[in-house]
PDB file of C-alpha atoms and ligand atoms in Angstrom:
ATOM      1  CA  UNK A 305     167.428  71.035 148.087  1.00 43.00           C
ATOM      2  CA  UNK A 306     165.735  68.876 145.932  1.00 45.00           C
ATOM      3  CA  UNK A 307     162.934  66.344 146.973  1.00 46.00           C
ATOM      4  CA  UNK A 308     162.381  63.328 145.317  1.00 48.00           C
ATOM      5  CA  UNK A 309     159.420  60.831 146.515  1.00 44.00           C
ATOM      6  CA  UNK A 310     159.859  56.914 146.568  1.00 48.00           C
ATOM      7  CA  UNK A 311     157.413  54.489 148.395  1.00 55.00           C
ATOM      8  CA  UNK A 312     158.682  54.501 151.585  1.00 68.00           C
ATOM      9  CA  UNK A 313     162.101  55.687 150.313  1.00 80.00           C
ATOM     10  CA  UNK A 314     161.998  59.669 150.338  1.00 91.00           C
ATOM     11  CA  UNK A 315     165.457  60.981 148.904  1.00 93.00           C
ATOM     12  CA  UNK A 316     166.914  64.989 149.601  1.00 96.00           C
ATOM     13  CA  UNK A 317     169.395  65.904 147.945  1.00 96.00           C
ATOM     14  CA  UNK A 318     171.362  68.783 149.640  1.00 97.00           C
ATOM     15  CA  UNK A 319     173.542  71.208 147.389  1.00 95.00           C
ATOM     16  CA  UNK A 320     176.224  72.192 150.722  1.00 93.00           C
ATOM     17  CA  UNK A 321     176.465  69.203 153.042  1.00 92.00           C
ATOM     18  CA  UNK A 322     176.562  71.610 155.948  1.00 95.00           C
ATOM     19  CA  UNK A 323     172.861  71.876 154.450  1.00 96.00           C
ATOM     20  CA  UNK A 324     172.392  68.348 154.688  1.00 97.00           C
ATOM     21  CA  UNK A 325     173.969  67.551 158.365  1.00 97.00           C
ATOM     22  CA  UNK A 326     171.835  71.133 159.913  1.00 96.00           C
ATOM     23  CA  UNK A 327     168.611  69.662 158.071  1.00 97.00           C
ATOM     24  CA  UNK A 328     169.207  65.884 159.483  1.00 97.00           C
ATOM     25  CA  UNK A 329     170.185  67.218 162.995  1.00 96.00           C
ATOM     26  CA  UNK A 330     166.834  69.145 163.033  1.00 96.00           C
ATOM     27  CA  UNK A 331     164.849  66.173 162.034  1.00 97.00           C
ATOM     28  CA  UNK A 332     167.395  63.488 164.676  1.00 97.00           C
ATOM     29  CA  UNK A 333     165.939  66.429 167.386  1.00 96.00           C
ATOM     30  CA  UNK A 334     162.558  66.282 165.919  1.00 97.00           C
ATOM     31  CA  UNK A 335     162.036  62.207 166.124  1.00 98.00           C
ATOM     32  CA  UNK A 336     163.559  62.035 169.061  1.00 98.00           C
ATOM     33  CA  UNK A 337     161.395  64.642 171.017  1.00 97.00           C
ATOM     34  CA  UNK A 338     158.192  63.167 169.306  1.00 98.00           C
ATOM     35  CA  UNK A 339     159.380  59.576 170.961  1.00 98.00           C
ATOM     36  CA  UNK A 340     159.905  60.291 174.442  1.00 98.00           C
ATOM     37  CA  UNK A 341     156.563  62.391 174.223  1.00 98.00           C
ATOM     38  CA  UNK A 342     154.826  59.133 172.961  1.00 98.00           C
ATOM     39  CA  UNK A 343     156.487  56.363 174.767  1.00 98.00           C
ATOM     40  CA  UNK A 344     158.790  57.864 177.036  1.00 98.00           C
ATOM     41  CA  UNK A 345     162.181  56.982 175.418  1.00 98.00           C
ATOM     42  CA  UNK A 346     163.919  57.625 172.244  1.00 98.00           C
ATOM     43  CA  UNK A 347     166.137  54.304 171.171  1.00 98.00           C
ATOM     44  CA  UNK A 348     168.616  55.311 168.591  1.00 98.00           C
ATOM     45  CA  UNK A 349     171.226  53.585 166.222  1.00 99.00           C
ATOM     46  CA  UNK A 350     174.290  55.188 165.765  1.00 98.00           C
ATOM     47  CA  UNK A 351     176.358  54.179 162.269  1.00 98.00           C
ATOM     48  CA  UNK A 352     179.864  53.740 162.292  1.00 95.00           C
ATOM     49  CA  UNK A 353     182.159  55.026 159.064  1.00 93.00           C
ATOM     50  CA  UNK A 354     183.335  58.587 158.572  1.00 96.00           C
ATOM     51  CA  UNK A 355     180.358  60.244 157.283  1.00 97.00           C
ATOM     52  CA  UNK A 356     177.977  60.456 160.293  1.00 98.00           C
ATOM     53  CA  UNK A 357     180.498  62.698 162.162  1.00 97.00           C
ATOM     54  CA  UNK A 358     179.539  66.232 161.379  1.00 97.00           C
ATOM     55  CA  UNK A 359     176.131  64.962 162.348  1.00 97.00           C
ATOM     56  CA  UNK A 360     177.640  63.644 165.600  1.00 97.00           C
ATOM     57  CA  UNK A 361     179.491  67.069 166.375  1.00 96.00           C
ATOM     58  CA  UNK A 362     176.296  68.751 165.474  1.00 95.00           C
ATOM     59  CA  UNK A 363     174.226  66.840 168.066  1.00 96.00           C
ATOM     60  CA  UNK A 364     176.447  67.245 170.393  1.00 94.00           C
ATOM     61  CA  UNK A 365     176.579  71.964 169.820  1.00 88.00           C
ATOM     62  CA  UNK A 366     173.068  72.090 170.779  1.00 70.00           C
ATOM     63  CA  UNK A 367     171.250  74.324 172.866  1.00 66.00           C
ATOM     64  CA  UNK A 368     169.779  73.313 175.626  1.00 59.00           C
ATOM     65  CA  UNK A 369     165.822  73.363 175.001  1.00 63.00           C
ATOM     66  CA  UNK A 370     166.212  72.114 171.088  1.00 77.00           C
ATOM     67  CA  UNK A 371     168.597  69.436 171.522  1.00 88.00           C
ATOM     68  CA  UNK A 372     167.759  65.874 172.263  1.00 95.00           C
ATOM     69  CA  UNK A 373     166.429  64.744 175.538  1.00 96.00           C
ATOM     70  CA  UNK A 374     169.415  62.932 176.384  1.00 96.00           C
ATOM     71  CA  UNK A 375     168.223  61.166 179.759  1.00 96.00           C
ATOM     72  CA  UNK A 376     165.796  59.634 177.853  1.00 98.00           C
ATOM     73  CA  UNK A 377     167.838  58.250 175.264  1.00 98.00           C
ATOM     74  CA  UNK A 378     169.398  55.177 174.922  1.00 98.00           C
ATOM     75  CA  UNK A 379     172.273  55.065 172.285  1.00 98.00           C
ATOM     76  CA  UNK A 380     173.063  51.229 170.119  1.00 98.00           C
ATOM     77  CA  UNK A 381     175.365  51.034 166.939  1.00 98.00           C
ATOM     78  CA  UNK A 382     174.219  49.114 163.870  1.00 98.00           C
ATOM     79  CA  UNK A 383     177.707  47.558 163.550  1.00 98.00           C
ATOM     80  CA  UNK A 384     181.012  47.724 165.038  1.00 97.00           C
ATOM     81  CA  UNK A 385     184.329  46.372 164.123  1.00 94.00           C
ATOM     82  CA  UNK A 386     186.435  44.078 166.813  1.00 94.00           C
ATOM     83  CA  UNK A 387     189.194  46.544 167.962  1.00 94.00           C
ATOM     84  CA  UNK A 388     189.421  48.329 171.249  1.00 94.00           C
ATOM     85  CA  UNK A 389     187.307  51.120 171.983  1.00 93.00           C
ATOM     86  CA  UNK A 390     189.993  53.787 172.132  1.00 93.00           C
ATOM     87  CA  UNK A 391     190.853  52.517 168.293  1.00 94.00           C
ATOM     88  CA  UNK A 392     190.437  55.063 165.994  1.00 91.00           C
ATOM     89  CA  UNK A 393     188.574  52.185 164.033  1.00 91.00           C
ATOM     90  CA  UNK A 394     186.027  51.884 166.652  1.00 96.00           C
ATOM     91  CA  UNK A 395     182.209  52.968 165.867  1.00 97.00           C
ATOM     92  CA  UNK A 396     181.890  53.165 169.575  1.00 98.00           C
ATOM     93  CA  UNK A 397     185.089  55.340 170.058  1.00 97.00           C
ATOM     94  CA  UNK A 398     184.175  57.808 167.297  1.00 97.00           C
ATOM     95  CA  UNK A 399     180.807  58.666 168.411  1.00 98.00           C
ATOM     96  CA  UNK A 400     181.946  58.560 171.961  1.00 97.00           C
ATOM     97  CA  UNK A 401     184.410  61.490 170.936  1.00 96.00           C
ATOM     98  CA  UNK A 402     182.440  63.045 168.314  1.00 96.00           C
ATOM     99  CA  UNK A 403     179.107  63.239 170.387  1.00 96.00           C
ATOM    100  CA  UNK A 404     177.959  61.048 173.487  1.00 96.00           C
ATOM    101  CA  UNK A 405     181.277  62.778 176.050  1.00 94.00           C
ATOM    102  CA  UNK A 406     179.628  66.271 175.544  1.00 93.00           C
ATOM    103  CA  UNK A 407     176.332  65.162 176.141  1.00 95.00           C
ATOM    104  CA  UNK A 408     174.200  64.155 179.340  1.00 94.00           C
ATOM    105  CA  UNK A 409     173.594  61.029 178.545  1.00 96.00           C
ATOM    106  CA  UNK A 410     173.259  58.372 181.432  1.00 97.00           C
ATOM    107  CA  UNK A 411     175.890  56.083 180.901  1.00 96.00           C
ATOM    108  CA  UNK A 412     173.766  53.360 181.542  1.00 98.00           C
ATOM    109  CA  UNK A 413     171.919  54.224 178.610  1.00 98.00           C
ATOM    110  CA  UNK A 414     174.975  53.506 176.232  1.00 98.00           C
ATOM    111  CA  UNK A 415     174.467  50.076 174.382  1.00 98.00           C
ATOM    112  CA  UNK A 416     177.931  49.093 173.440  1.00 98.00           C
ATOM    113  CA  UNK A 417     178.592  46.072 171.108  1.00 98.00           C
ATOM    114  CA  UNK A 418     181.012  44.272 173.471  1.00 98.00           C
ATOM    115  CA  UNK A 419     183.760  43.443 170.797  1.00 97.00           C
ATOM    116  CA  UNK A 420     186.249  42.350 173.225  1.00 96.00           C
ATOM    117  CA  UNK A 421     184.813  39.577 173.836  1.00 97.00           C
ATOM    118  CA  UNK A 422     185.668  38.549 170.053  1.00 96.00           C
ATOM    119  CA  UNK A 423     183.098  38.544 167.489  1.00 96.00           C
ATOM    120  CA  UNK A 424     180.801  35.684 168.046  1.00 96.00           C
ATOM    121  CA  UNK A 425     180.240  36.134 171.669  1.00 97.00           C
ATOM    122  CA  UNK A 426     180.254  40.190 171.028  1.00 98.00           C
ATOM    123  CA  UNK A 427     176.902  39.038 168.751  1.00 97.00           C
ATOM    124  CA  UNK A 428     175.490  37.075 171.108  1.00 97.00           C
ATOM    125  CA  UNK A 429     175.797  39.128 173.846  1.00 98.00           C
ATOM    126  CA  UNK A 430     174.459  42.184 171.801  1.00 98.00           C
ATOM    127  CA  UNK A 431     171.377  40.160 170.891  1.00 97.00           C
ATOM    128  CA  UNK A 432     170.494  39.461 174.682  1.00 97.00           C
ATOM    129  CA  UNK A 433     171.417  42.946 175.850  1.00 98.00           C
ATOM    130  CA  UNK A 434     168.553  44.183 172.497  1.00 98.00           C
ATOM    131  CA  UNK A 435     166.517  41.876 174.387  1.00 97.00           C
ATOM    132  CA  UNK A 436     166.456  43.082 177.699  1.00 97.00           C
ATOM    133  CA  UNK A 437     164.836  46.654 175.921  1.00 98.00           C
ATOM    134  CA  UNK A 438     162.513  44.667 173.864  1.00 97.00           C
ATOM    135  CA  UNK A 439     158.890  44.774 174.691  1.00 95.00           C
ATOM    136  CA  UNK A 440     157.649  41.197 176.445  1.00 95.00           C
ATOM    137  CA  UNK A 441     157.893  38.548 173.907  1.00 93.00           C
ATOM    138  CA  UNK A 442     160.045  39.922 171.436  1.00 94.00           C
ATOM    139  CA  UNK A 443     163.912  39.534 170.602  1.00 95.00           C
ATOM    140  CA  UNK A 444     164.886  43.156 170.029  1.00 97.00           C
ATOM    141  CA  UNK A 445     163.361  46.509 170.560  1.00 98.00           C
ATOM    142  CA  UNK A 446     161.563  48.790 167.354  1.00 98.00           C
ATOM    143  CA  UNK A 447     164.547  51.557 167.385  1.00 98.00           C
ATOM    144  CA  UNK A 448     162.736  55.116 166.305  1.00 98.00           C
ATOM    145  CA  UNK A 449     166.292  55.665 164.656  1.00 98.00           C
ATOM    146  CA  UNK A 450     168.707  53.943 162.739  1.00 98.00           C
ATOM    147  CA  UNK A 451     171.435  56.022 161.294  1.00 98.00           C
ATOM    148  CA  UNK A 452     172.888  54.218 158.150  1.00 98.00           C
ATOM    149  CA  UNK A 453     176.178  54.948 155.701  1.00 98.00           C
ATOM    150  CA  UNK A 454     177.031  53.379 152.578  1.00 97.00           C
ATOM    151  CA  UNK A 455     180.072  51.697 151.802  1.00 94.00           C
ATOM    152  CA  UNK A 456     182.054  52.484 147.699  1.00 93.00           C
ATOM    153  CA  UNK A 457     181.254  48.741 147.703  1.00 90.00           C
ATOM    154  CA  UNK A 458     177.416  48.737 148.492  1.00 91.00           C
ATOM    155  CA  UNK A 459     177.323  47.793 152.299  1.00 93.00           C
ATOM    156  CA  UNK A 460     175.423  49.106 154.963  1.00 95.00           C
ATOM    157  CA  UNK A 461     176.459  48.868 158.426  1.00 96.00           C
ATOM    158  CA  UNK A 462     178.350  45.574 158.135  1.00 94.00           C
ATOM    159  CA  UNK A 463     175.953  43.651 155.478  1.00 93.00           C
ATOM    160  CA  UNK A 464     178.331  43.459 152.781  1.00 90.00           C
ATOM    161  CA  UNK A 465     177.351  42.651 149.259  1.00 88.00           C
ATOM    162  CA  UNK A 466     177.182  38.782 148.103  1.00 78.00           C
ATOM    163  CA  UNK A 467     177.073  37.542 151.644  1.00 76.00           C
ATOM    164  CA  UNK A 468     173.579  35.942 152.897  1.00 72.00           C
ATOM    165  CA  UNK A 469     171.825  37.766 155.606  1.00 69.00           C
ATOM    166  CA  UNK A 470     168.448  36.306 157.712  1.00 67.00           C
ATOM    167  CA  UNK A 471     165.780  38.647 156.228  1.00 64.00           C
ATOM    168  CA  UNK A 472     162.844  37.237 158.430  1.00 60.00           C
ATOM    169  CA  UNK A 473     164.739  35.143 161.108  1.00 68.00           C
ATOM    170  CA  UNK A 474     164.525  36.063 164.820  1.00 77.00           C
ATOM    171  CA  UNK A 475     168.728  36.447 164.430  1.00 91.00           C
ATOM    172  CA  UNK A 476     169.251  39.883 165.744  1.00 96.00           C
ATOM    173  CA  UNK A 477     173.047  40.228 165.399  1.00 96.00           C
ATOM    174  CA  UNK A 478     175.363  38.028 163.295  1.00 94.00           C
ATOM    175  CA  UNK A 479     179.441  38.365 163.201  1.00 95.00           C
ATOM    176  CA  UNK A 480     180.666  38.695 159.741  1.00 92.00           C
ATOM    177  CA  UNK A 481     184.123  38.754 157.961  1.00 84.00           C
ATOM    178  CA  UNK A 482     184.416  41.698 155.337  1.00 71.00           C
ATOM    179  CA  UNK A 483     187.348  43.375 153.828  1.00 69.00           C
ATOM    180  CA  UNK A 484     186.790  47.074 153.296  1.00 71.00           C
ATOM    181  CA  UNK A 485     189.725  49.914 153.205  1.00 69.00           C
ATOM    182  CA  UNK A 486     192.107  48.047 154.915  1.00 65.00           C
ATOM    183  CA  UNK A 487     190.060  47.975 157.822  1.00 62.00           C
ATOM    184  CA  UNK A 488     189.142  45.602 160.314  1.00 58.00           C
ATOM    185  CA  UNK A 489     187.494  42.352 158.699  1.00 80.00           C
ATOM    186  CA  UNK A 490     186.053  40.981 161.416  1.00 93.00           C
ATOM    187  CA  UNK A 491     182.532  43.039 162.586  1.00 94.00           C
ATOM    188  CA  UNK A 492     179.104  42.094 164.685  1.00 96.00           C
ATOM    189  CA  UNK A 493     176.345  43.643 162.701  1.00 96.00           C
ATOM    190  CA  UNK A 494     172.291  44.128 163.929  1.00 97.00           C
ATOM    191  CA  UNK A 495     170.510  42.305 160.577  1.00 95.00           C
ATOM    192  CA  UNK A 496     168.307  43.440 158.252  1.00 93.00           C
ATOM    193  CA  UNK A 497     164.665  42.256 160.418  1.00 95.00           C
ATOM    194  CA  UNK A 498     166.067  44.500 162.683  1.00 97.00           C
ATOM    195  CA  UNK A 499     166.893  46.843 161.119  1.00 97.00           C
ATOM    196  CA  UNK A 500     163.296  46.475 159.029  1.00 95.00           C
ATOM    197  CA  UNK A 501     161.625  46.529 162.252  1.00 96.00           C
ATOM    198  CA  UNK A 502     162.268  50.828 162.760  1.00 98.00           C
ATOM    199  CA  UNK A 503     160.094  53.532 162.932  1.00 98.00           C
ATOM    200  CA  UNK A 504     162.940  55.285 161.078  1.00 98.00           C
ATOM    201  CA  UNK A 505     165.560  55.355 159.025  1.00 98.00           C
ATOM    202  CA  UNK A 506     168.115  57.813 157.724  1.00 98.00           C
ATOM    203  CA  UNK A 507     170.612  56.791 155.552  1.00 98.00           C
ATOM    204  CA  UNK A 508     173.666  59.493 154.969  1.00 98.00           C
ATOM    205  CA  UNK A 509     175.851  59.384 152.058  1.00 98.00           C
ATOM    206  CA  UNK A 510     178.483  62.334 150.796  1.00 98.00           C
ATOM    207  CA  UNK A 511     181.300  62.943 148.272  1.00 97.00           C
ATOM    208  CA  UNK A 512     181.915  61.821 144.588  1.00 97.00           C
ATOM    209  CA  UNK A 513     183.456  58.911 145.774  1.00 97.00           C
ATOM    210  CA  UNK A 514     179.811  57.261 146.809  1.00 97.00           C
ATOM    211  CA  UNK A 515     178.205  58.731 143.281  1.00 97.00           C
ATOM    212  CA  UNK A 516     178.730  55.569 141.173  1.00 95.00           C
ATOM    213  CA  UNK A 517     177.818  53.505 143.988  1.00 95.00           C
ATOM    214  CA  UNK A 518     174.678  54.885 145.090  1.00 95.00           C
ATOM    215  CA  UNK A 519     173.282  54.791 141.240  1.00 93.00           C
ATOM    216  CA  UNK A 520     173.946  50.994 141.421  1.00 91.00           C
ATOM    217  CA  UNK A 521     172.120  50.873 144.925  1.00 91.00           C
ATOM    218  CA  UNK A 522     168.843  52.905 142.964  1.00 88.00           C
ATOM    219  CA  UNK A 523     169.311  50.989 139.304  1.00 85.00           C
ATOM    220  CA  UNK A 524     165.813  49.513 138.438  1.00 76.00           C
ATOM    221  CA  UNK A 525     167.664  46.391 137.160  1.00 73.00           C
ATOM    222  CA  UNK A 526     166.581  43.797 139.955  1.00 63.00           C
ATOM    223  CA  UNK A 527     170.813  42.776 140.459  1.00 73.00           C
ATOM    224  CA  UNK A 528     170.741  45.693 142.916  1.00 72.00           C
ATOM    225  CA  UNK A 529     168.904  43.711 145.036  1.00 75.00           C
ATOM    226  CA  UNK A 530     172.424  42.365 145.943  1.00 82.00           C
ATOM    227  CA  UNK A 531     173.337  45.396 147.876  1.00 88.00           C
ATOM    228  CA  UNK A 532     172.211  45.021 151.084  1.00 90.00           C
ATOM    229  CA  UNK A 533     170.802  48.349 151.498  1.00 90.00           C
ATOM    230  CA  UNK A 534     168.323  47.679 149.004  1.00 87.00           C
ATOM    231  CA  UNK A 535     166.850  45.341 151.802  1.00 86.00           C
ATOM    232  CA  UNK A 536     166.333  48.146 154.043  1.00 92.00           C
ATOM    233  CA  UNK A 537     162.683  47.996 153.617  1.00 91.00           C
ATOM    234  CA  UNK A 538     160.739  48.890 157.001  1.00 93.00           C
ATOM    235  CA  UNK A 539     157.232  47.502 156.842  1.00 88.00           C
ATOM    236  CA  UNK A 540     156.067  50.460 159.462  1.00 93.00           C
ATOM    237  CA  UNK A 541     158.580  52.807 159.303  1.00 96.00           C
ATOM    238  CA  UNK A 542     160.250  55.507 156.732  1.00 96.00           C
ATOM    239  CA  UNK A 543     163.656  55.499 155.256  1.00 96.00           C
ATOM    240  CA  UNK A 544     165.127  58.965 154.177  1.00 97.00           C
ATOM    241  CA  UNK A 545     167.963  59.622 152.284  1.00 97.00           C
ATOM    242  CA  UNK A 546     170.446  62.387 152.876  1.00 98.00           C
ATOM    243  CA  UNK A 547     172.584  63.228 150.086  1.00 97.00           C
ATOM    244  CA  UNK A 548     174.837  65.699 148.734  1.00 97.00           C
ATOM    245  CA  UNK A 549     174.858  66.754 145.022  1.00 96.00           C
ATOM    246  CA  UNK A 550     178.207  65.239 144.594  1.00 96.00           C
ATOM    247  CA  UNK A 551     177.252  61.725 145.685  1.00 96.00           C
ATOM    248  CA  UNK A 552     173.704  62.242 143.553  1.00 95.00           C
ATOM    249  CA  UNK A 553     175.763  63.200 140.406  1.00 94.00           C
ATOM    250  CA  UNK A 554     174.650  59.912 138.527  1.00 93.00           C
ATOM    251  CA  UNK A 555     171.390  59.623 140.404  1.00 88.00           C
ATOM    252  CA  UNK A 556     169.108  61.037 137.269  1.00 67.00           C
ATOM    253  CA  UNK A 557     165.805  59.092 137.023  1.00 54.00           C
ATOM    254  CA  UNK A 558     166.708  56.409 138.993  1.00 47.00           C
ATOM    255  CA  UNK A 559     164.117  56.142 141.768  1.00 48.00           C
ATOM    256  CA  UNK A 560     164.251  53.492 143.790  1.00 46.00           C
ATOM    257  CA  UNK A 561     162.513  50.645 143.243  1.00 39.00           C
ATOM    258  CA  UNK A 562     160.932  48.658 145.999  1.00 42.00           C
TER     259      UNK A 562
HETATM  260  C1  6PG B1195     181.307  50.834 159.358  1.00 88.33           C
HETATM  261  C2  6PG B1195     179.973  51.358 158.984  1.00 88.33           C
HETATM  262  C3  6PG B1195     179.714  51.235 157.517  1.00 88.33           C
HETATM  263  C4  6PG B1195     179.799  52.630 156.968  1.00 88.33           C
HETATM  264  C5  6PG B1195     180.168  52.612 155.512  1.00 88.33           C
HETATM  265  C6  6PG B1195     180.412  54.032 155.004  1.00 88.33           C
HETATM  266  O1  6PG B1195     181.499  50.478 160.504  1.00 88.33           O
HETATM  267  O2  6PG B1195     182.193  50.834 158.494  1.00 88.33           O
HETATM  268  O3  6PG B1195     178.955  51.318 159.828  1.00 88.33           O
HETATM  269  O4  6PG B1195     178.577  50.605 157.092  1.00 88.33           O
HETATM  270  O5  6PG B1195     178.607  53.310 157.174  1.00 88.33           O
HETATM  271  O6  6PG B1195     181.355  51.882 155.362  1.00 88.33           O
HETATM  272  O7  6PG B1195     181.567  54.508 155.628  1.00 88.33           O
HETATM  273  P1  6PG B1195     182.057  55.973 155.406  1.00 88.33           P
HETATM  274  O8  6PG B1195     181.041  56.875 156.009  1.00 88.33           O
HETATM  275  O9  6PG B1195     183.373  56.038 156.148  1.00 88.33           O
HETATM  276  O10 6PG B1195     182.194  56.164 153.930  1.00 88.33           O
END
């Protein structure tokens, strides 16, 4: 593993990505514990997309004693996409497979982006359920973890390149249109001062296929400031990388630079 240090940004790069999934599960368990033992509950972000489910399936295998302390969790996705939950396109459906039916996890505890209510009401019902776990005054909680991918195009969650975001509004949710692989083009997505607003964040990006991509996303040249996940800039929290050598292949002194 190799460990490359950017302010606030720290990067591993993971030669196996069974490496990289054991080493993020450890550190998921690790956050998580270190939450409920400081304020009782551990509020967690779950990403949608293909990549996070090794991760998922990992969660879900372990032991009782170093595994999460599931009835003190509460479970939220970053973004979905407006199909049914059972749709194999669902964030929800895939994470309810992949992790959150072999786990004891209260049910009321799962924070489900209401997409059948159709995109704009899915939003704005997402933004007053984020409120109702928000400390007094405030429109959304501070999550301890957001799990992020990356899309071949340069999105995160469902921010998509080229389209304007808040970055300091109190807007916690916002349904977008964006065409990606044929899937579903309409999407409620948290924003970026939410997302801004965690303790952390751990974005997880695999394969060949995300190496030219992710060298755009770290260029020095300010036009990467387009991608959205270059605005993934907590003020008070971390953001860590996990990355396999294949998707770091064109990475070479290109920290990030915030
Ligand atoms: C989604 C995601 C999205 C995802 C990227 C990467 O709902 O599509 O939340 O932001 O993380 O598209 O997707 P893959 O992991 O499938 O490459």
């Amino acid at each position: 593993m190799n460990d490359t240090n950017v302010p606030n940004h720290n990067v591993l790069v993971f030669e196996e990505s069974a490496e990289l999934f054991a080493s993020a599960a450890k550190r998921v368990i690790e956050i998580a514990g270190a939450a409920v033992e400081a304020r009782g509950r551990f509020l967690f972000v779950l990403a949608g997309g293909e990549t996070p489910k090794p991760l998922y399936r990992k969660l879900a295998q372990q032991d009782a004693g170093t595994s999460i302390p599931w009835q003190e969790t509460h479970v939220f996705w970053g973004d979905e996409r407006v199909v049914p939950p059972d749709d194999p396109q669902s964030n929800f459906g895939m994470a309810a497979q992949d992790l959150l039916h072999a786990v004891p996890l209260p049910r009321a505890n799962v924070h489900r982006i209401p997409v059948e209510l159709g995109a704009t009401a899915a939003a704005r019902a997402y933004a007053r359920e984020l409120q109702t776990m928000a400390a007094k005054g405030l429109a959304w909680p501070r999550f301890d973890l957001v799990l992020l991918g990356l899309g071949r195009d340069g999105h995160t969650a469902s921010l998509f390149p080229g389209s304007t975001h808040p970055s300091r509004s109190a807007q916690a949710t916002l349904a977008v249109t964006g065409s990606y692989d044929q899937r579903p083009t309409s999407r409620v997505t948290l924003t970026p001062p939410v997302f801004n607003s965690a303790r952390n964040i751990f974005f997880l990006v695999t394969g060949q296929e995300k190496a030219d991509i992710l060298s755009r996303v770290f260029d020095r040249d300010e036009s990467a400031v387009r991608f959205p996940a270059r605005r993934i800039n907590p003020s008070r929290g971390h953001v860590t990388w996990f990355v396999d050598r294949s998707a770091a292949s064109k990475l070479e002194d290109q920290p990030l630079n915030n």
